[in-house]
Short mmCIF file of C-alpha atoms in Angstrom, two decimals:
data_model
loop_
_atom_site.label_atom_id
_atom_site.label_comp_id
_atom_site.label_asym_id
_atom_site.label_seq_id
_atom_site.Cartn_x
_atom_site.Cartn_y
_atom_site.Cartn_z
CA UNK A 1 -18.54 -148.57 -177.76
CA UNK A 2 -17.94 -145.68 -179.54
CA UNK A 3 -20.82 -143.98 -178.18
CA UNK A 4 -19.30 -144.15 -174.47
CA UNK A 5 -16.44 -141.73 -175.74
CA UNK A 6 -17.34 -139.15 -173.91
CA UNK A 7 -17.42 -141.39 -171.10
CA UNK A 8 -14.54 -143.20 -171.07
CA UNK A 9 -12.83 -142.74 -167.68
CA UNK A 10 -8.60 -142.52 -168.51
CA UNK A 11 -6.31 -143.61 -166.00
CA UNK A 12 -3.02 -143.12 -167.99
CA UNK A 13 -2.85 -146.11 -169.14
CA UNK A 14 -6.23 -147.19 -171.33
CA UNK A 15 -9.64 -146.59 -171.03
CA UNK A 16 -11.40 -149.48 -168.70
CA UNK A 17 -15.14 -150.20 -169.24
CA UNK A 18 -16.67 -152.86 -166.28
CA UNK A 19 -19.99 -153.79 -166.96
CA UNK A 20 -22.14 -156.31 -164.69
CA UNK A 21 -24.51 -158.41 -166.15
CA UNK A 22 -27.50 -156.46 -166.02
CA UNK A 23 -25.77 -153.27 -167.45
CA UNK A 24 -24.15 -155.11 -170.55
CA UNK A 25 -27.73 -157.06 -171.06
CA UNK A 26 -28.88 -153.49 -171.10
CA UNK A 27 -26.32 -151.45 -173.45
CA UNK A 28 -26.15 -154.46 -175.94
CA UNK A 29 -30.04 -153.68 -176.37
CA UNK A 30 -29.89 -149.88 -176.09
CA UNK A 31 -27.03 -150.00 -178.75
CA UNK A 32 -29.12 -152.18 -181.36
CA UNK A 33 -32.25 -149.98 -180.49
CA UNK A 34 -29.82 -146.89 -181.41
CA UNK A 35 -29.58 -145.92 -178.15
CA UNK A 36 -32.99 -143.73 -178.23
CA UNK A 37 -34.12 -143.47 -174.56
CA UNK A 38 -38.24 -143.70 -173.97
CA UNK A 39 -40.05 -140.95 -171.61
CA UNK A 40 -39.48 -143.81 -169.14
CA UNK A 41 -36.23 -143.98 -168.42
CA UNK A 42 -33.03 -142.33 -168.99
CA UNK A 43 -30.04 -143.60 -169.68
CA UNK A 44 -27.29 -142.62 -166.66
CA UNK A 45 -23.57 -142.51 -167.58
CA UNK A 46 -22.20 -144.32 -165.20
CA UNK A 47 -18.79 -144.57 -163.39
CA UNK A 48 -17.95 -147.44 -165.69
CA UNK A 49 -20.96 -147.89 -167.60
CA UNK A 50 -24.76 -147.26 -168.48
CA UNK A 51 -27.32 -148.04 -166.53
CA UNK A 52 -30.94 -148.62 -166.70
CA UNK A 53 -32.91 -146.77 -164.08
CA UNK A 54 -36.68 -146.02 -163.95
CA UNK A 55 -36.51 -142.15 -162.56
CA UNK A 56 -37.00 -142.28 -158.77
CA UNK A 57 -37.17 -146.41 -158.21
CA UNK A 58 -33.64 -146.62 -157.26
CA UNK A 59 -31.57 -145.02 -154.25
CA UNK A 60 -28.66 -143.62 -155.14
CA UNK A 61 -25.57 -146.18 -155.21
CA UNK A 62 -22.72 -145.73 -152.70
CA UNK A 63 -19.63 -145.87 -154.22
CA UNK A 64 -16.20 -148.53 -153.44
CA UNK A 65 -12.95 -148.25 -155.29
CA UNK A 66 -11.23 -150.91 -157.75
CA UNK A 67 -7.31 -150.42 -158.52
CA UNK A 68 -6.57 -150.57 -162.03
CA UNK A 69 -4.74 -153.54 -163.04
CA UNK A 70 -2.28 -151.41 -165.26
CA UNK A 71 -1.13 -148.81 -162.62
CA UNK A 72 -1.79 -149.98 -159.31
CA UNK A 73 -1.78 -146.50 -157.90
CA UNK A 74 -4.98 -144.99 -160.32
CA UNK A 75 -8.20 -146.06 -158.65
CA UNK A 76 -11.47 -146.03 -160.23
CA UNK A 77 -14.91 -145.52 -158.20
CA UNK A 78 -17.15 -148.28 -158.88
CA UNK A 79 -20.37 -147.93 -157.84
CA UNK A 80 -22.14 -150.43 -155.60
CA UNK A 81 -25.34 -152.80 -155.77
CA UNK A 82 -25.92 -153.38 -152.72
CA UNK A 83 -28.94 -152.34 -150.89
CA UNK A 84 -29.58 -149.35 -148.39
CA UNK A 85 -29.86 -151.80 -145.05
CA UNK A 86 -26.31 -152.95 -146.35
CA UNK A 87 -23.51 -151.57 -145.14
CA UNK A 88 -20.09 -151.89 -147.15
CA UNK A 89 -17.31 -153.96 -145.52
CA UNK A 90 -14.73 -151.37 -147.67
CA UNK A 91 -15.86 -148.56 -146.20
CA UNK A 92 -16.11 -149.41 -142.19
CA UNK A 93 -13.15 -150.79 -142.92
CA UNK A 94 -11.34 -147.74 -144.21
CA UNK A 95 -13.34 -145.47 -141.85
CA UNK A 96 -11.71 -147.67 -138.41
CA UNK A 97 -8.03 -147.45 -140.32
CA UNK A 98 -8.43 -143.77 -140.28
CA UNK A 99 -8.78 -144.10 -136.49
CA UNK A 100 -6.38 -143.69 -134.25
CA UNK A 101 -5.30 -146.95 -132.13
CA UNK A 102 -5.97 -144.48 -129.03
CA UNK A 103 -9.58 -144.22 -129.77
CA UNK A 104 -10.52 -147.51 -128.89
CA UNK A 105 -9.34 -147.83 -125.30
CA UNK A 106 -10.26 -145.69 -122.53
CA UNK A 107 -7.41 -143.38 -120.33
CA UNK A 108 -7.17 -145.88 -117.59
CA UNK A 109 -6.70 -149.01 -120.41
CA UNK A 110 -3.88 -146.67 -122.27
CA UNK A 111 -2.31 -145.99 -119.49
CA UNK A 112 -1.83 -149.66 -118.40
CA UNK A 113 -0.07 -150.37 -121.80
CA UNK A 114 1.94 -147.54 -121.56
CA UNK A 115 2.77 -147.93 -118.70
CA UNK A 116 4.20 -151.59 -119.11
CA UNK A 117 5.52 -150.76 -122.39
CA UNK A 118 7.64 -147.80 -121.33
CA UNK A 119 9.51 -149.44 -117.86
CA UNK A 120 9.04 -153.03 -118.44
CA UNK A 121 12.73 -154.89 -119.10
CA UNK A 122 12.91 -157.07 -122.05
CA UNK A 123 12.46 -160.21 -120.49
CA UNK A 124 9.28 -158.98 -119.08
CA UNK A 125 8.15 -157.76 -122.41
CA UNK A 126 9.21 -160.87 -124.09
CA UNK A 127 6.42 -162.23 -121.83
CA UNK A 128 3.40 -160.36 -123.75
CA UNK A 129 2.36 -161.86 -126.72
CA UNK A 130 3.88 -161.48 -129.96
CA UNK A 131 6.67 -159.64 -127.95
CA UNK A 132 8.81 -162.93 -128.09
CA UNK A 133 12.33 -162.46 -129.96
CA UNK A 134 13.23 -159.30 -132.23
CA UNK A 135 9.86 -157.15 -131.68
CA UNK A 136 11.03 -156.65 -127.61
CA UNK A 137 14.90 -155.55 -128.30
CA UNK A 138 13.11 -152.99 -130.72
CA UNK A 139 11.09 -151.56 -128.25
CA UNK A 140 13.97 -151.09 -125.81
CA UNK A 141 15.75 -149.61 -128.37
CA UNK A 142 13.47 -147.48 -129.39
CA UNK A 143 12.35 -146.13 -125.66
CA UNK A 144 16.31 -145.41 -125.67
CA UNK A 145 15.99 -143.64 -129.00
CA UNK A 146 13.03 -141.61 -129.03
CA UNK A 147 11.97 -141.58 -125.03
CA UNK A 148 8.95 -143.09 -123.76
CA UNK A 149 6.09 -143.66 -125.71
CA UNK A 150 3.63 -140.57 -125.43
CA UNK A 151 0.11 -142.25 -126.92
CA UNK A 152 -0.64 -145.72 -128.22
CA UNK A 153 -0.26 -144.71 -132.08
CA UNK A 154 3.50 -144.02 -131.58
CA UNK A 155 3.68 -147.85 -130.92
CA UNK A 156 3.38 -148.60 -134.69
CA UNK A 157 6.33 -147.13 -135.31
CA UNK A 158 8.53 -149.27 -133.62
CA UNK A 159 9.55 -151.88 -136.30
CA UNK A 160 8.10 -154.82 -136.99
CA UNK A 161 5.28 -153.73 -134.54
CA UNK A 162 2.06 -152.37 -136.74
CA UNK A 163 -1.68 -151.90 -136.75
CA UNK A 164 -2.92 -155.36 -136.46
CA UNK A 165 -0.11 -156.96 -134.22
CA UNK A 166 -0.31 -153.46 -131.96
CA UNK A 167 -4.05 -154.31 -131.43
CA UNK A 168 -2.81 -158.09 -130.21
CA UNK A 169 -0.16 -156.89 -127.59
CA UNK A 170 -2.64 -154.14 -126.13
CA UNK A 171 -5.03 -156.55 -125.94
CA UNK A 172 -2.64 -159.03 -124.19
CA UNK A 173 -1.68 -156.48 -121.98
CA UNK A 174 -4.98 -155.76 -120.75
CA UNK A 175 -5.90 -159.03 -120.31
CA UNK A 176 -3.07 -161.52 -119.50
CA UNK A 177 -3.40 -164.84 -119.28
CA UNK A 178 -3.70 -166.91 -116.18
CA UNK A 179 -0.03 -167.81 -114.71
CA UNK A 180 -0.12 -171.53 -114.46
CA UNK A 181 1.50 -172.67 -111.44
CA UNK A 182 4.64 -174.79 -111.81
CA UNK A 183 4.00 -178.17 -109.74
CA UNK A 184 7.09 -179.82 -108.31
CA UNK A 185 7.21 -183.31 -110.46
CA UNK A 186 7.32 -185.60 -107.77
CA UNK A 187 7.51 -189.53 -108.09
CA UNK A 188 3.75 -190.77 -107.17
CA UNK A 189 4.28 -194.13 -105.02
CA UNK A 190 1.80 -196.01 -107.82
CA UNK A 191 4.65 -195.25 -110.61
CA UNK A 192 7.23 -197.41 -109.30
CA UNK A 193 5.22 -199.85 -107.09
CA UNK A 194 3.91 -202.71 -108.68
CA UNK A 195 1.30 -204.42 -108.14
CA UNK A 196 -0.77 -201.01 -106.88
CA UNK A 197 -1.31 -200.51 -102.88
CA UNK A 198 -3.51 -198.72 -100.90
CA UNK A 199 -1.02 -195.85 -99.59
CA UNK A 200 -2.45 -196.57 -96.44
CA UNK A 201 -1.28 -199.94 -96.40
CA UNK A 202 1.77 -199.01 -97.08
CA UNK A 203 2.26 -196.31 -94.43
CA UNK A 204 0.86 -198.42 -91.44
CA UNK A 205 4.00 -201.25 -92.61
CA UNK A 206 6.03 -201.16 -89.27
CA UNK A 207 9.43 -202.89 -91.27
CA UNK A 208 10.33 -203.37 -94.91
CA UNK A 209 12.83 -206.00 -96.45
CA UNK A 210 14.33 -204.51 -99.66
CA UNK A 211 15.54 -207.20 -102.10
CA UNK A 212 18.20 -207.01 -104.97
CA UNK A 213 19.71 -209.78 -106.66
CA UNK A 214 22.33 -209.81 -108.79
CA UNK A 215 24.26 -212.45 -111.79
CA UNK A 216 25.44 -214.39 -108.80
CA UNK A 217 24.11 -213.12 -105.58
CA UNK A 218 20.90 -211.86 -103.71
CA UNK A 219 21.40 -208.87 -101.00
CA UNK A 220 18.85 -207.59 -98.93
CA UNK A 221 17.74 -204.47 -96.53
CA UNK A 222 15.75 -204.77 -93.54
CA UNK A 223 14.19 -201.45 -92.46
CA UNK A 224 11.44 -199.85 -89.71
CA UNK A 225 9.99 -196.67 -90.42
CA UNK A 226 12.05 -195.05 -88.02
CA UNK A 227 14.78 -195.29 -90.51
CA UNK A 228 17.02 -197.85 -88.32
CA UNK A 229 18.60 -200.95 -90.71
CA UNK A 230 17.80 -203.75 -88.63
CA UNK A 231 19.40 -206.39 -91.04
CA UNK A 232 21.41 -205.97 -94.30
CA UNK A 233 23.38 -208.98 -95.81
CA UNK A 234 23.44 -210.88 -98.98
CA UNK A 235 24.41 -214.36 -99.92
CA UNK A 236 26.33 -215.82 -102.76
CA UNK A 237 24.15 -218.10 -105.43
CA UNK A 238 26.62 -220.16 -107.29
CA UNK A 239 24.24 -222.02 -109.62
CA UNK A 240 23.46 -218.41 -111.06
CA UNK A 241 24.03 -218.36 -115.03
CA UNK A 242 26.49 -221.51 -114.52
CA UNK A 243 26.43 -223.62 -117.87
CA UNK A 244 22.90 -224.72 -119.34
CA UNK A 245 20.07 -223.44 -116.89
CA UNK A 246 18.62 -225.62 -114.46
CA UNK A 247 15.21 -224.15 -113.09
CA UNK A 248 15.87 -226.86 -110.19
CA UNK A 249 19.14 -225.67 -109.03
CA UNK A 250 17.96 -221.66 -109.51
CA UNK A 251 15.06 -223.29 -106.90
CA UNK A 252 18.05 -224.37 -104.56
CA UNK A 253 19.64 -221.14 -104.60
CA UNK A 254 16.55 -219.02 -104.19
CA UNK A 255 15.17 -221.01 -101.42
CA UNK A 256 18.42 -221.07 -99.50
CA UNK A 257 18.06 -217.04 -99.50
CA UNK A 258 14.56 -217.12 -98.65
CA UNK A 259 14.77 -218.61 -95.31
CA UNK A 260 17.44 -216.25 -94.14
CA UNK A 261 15.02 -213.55 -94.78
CA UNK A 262 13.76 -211.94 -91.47
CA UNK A 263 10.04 -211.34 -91.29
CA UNK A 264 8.04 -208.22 -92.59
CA UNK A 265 5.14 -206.24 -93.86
CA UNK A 266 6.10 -206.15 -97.22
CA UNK A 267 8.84 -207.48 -99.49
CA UNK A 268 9.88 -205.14 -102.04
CA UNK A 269 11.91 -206.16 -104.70
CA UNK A 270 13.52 -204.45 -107.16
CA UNK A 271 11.80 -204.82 -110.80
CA UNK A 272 15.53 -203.83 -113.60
CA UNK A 273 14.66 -202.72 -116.85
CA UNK A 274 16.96 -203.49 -119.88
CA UNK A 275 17.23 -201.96 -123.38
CA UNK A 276 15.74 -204.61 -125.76
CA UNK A 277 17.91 -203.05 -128.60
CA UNK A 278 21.11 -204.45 -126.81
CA UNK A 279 20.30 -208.01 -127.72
CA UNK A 280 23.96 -209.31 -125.89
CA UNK A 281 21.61 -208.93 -122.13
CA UNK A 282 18.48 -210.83 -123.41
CA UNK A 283 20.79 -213.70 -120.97
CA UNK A 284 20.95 -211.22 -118.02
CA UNK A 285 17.28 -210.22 -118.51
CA UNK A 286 15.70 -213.71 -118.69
CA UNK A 287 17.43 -214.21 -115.52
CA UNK A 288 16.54 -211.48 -113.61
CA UNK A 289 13.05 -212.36 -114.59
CA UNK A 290 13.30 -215.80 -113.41
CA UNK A 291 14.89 -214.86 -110.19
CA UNK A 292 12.14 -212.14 -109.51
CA UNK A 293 9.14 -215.01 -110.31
CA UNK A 294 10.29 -217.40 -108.31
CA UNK A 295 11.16 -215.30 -104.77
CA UNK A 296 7.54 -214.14 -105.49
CA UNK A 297 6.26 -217.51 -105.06
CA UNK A 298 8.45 -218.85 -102.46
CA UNK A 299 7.59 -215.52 -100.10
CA UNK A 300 4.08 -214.95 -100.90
CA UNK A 301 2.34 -218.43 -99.76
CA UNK A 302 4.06 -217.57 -96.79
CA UNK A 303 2.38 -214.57 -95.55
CA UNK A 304 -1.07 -215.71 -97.14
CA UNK A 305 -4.17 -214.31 -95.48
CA UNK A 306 -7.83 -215.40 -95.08
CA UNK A 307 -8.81 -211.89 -95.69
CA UNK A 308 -9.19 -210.97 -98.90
CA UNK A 309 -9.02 -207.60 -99.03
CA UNK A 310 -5.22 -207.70 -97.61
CA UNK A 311 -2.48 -205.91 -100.12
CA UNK A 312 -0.15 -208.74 -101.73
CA UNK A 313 2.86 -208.66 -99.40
CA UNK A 314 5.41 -208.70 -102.52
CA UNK A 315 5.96 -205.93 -104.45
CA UNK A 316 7.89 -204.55 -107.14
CA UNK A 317 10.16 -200.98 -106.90
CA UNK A 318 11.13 -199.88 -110.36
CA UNK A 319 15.13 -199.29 -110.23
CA UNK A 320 14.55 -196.14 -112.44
CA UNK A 321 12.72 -194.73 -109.72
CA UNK A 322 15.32 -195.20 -107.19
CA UNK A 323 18.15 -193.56 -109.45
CA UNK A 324 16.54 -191.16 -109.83
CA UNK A 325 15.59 -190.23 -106.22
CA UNK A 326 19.26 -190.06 -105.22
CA UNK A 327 20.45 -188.50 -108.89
CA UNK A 328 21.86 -191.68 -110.51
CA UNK A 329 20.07 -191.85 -113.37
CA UNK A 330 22.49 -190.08 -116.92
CA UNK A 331 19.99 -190.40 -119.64
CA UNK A 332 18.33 -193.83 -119.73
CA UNK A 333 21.01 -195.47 -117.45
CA UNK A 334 21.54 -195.73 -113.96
CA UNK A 335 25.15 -195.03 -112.45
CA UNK A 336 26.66 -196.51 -109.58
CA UNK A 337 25.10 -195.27 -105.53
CA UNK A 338 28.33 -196.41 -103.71
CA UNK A 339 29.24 -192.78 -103.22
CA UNK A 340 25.47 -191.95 -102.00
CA UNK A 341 26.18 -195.10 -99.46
CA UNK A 342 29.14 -194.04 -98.28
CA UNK A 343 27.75 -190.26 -97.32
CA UNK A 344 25.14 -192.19 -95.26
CA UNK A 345 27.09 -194.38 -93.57
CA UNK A 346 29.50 -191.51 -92.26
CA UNK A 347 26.25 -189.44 -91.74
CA UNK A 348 24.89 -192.16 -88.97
CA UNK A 349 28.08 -191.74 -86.94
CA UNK A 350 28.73 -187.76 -87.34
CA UNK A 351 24.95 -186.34 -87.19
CA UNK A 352 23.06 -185.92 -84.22
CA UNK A 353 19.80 -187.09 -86.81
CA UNK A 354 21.25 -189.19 -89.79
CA UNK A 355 18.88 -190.42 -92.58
CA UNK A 356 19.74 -193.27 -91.93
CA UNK A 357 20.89 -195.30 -88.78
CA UNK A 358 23.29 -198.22 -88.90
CA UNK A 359 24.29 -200.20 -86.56
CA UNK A 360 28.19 -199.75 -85.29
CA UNK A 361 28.95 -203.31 -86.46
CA UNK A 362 27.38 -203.18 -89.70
CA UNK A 363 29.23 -199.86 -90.12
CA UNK A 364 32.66 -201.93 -89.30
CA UNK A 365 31.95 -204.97 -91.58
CA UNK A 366 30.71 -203.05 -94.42
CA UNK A 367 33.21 -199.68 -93.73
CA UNK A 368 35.23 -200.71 -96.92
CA UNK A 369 32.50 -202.42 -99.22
CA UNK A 370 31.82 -199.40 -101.48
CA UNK A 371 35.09 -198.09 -102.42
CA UNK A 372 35.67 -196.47 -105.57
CA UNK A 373 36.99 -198.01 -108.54
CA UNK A 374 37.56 -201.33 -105.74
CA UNK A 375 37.39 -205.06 -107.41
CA UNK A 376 34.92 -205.85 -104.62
CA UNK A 377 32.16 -203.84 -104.43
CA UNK A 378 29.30 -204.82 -102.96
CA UNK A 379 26.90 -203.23 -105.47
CA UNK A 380 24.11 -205.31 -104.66
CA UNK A 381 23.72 -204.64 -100.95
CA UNK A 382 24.26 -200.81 -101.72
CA UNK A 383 20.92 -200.72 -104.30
CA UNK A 384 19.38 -203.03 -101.53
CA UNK A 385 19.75 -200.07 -98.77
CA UNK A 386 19.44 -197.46 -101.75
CA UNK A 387 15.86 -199.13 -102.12
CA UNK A 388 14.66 -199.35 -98.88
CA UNK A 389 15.69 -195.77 -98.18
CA UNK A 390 13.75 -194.46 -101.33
CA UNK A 391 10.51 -196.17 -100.61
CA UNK A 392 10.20 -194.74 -97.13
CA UNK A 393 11.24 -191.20 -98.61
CA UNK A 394 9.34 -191.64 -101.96
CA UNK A 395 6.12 -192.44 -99.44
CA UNK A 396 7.01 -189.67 -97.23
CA UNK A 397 6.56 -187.21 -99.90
CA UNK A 398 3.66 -188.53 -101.43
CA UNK A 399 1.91 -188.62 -98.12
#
C-alpha cells in the first residue's frame, strides 16, 4: 500500500482506498510482481485504485460520487463499470433535480395550478391531494405573506410542501379525480319485506291489512292505496304469556283475531327484532315468534291459489324499517310513534290532502289513544297504522 502514496485521495479525515474485485485481484499480483508494468498495459491510478487496462480496449469510465463515511459532507468520485449503452440512475437523477418544477408542464398546465393554488379557499384546497390538514392553512398563509405564487418552483417553499409532494398536488390538479355522486340511501322494498315479492305484485295490491301484536293483544290496519284507513282495531288476547304456555289456548286467541280480519291482497305483519345479549326477553321473543307462525298459517290456507306463480299473500315488514321511515329509530332501538300518529290524525281533518285519511269516527274513538306519558296507550294500533303507512310510502319511493 505504500506504493499508492502518492495516490491516496485525503478527505480530512483518513485516506480511503475502495477496490472491486477485479482491481484488488489485480494490485495483489502487480504488488508481488513488483509492480513492473509490461509494454502491454499500463497501470492507471485510479480514483480509488489501480486498474488494469489494455491501452485502447476500454471506454473511458463515467464517474458517480460515494460520501465518505467519516465526514458526510467530503465526497469522493468513484468511477463506474458500467457499460456505454448504460445510463447511470445517479446522474439522470441529479440532472432532473437541477430542473426546475416549471420545466415539466407546459404554460396552459402552470397556469391551471396557479391558478387554483393562488384563489382557491382552504376548504377547496383541502380537496387536492395531499392538501388535507396543515399543508392547506400553509398555503393560505403564505399567499397572505408573500402574495400569490409567481411560478411553480415558489411552491416548494411553502412548508411542509417540497419536490416530490409538489409533483403529487400538480399532478392532482391537472387531473382530478372523478366526483362520485352521492346517492340518496333509500330503503329498497326487498330489505324489509320478507319473503321477497315481485314489486309489481305489490303495487297492483288494491288494500293492505297491517298486523301488530303485542304481550297481550293483536291490532291491525286496513289500508287502499289511496291512503284511506278502511278498518283499524285490535282485540285483547288474554291467554297471552298467562302461566305455563299452552300452544292450544295461543290457537284460541289467534284464531279469534283472524276471523275479524277483513279481506286483502296481502297481510303484512310486522317481523320485531330483539337483542340476544338481553337474555331477560328470550320470553317476549319466543312469543312473538310463536304468534307470528301461527297467524301465518291460519291466513295463508285461506287465500291459497291454483296458480303457482302467485306471491305468498303473508309477508313480513321489518319494524327497523318502519322506525326508521318516520325517525324513531335512537341507535339500535326504536322509540315510541304516538306523536307521529297524532300529527296524522289532526292532518286528515285540517289539510285539504292529508297523508293519511281517517274516518271522522275512528278519529273520535281513537282522539285520546296516543297521549303522552298516558297509562293507556294504544301502542299497538299506532305501529299497526305506522306500518301500513310506511309500506305504501317505502313502495312509492322505490317505484
Amino acid at each position: 500500500m505504500n506504493n499508492l502514496s502518492n495516490h491516496d485521495y485525503n478527505v480530512g479525515c483518513k485516506a480511503i482506498y475502495v477496490f472491486n474485485r477485479p482491481e484488488r485481484n489485480l494490485f495483489q499480483k502487480l504488488r508481488k510482481q513488483g509492480c513492473q508494468q509490461t509494454p502491454h498495459t499500463k497501470l492507471i491510478p485510479g480514483q480509488y485504485g489501480l486498474f488494469y487496462q489494455p491501452q485502447g480496449s476500454l471506454p473511458k469510465l463515467e464517474f458517480r460520487y460515494l460520501n465518505c463515511t467519516c465526514c458526510w459532507r467530503s465526497r469522493i468520485p468513484v468511477a463506474g463499470f458500467e457499460t456505454l449503452n448504460d445510463t447511470l440512475s445517479s446522474s439522470t437523477t441529479a440532472c432532473d433535480d437541477n430542473k426546475s418544477l416549471d420545466a415539466y408542464y407546459t404554460s396552459e398546465q402552470r397556469g391551471v395550478i396557479l391558478q387554483l393554488l393562488n384563489n382557491a379557499a382552504e376548504s377547496e384546497l383541502a380537496a387536492v391531494k395531499l392538501l388535507r390538514g396543515r399543508k392547506s392553512v400553509n398555503i393560505v398563509e403564505y399567499r397572505t405573506r408573500n402574495g400569490p405564487f409567481k411560478n411553480l418552483e415558489s411552491v416548494t417553499n411553502v412548508p411542509l410542501l417540497k419536490h416530490k409532494s409538489a409533483v403529487i398536488v400538480f399532478n392532482s390538479i391537472l387531473n382530478p379525480p372523478e366526483k362520485k355522486e352521492k346517492r340518496k340511501v333509500k330503503i329498497q322494498l326487498a330489505k324489509f319485506i320478507r319473503p321477497e315479492v315481485e314489486r309489481t305484485w305489490l303495487e297492483e295490491a288494491n288494500s293492505i291489512v297491517s298486523i301488530v301484536c303485542g304481550v297481550n293483544k293483536i291490532a291491525w290496519a286496513h289500508m287502499d292505496r289511496g291512503m284511506n284507513v278502511l278498518e283499524w282495531k285490535h282485540e285483547d288476547c288474554h291467554n297471552f304469556l298467562k302461566g305455563t304456555y299452552m300452544a292450544s289456548a295461543y290457537l284460541d286467541d289467534i284464531s279469534s283475531v283472524v276471523s275479524h280480519l277483513p279481506t286483502a291482497d296481502f297481510f303484512v305483519v310486522e317481523k320485531t327484532s330483539i337483542s340476544l345479549q338481553n337474555t331477560a326477553l328470550y320470553p317476549v321473543m319466543a312469543h312473538m315468534r310463536t304468534v307470528e307462525a301461527m297467524l301465518f298459517a291460519l291466513l295463508e290456507p285461506r287465500y291459497t291459489q291454483p296458480d303457482n306463480t302467485a306471491p305468498p299473500k303473508v309477508l313480513n315488514m321489518m319494524r327497523t324499517a318502519v322506525g326508521r321511515h318516520f325517525g324513531l329509530m335512537v341507535g339500535d332501538s326504536r322509540t315510541s310513534g304516538a306523536q307521529a300518529m297524532q300529527q296524522m290524525m289532526t292532518e286528515s281533518v285540517t289539510q285539504k290532502i292529508p297523508r293519511v285519511t281517517f274516518p271522522h269516527n275512528l278519529l273520535v274513538k281513537y282522539r285520546n289513544s296516543f297521549q303522552m306519558g298516558g297509562r293507556s296507550r294504544g301502542e299497538e294500533l299506532c305501529d299497526a297504522m305506522l306500518q301500513a303507512v310506511a309500506f305504501y310510502e317505502l313502495l312509492s319511493e322505490s317505484s
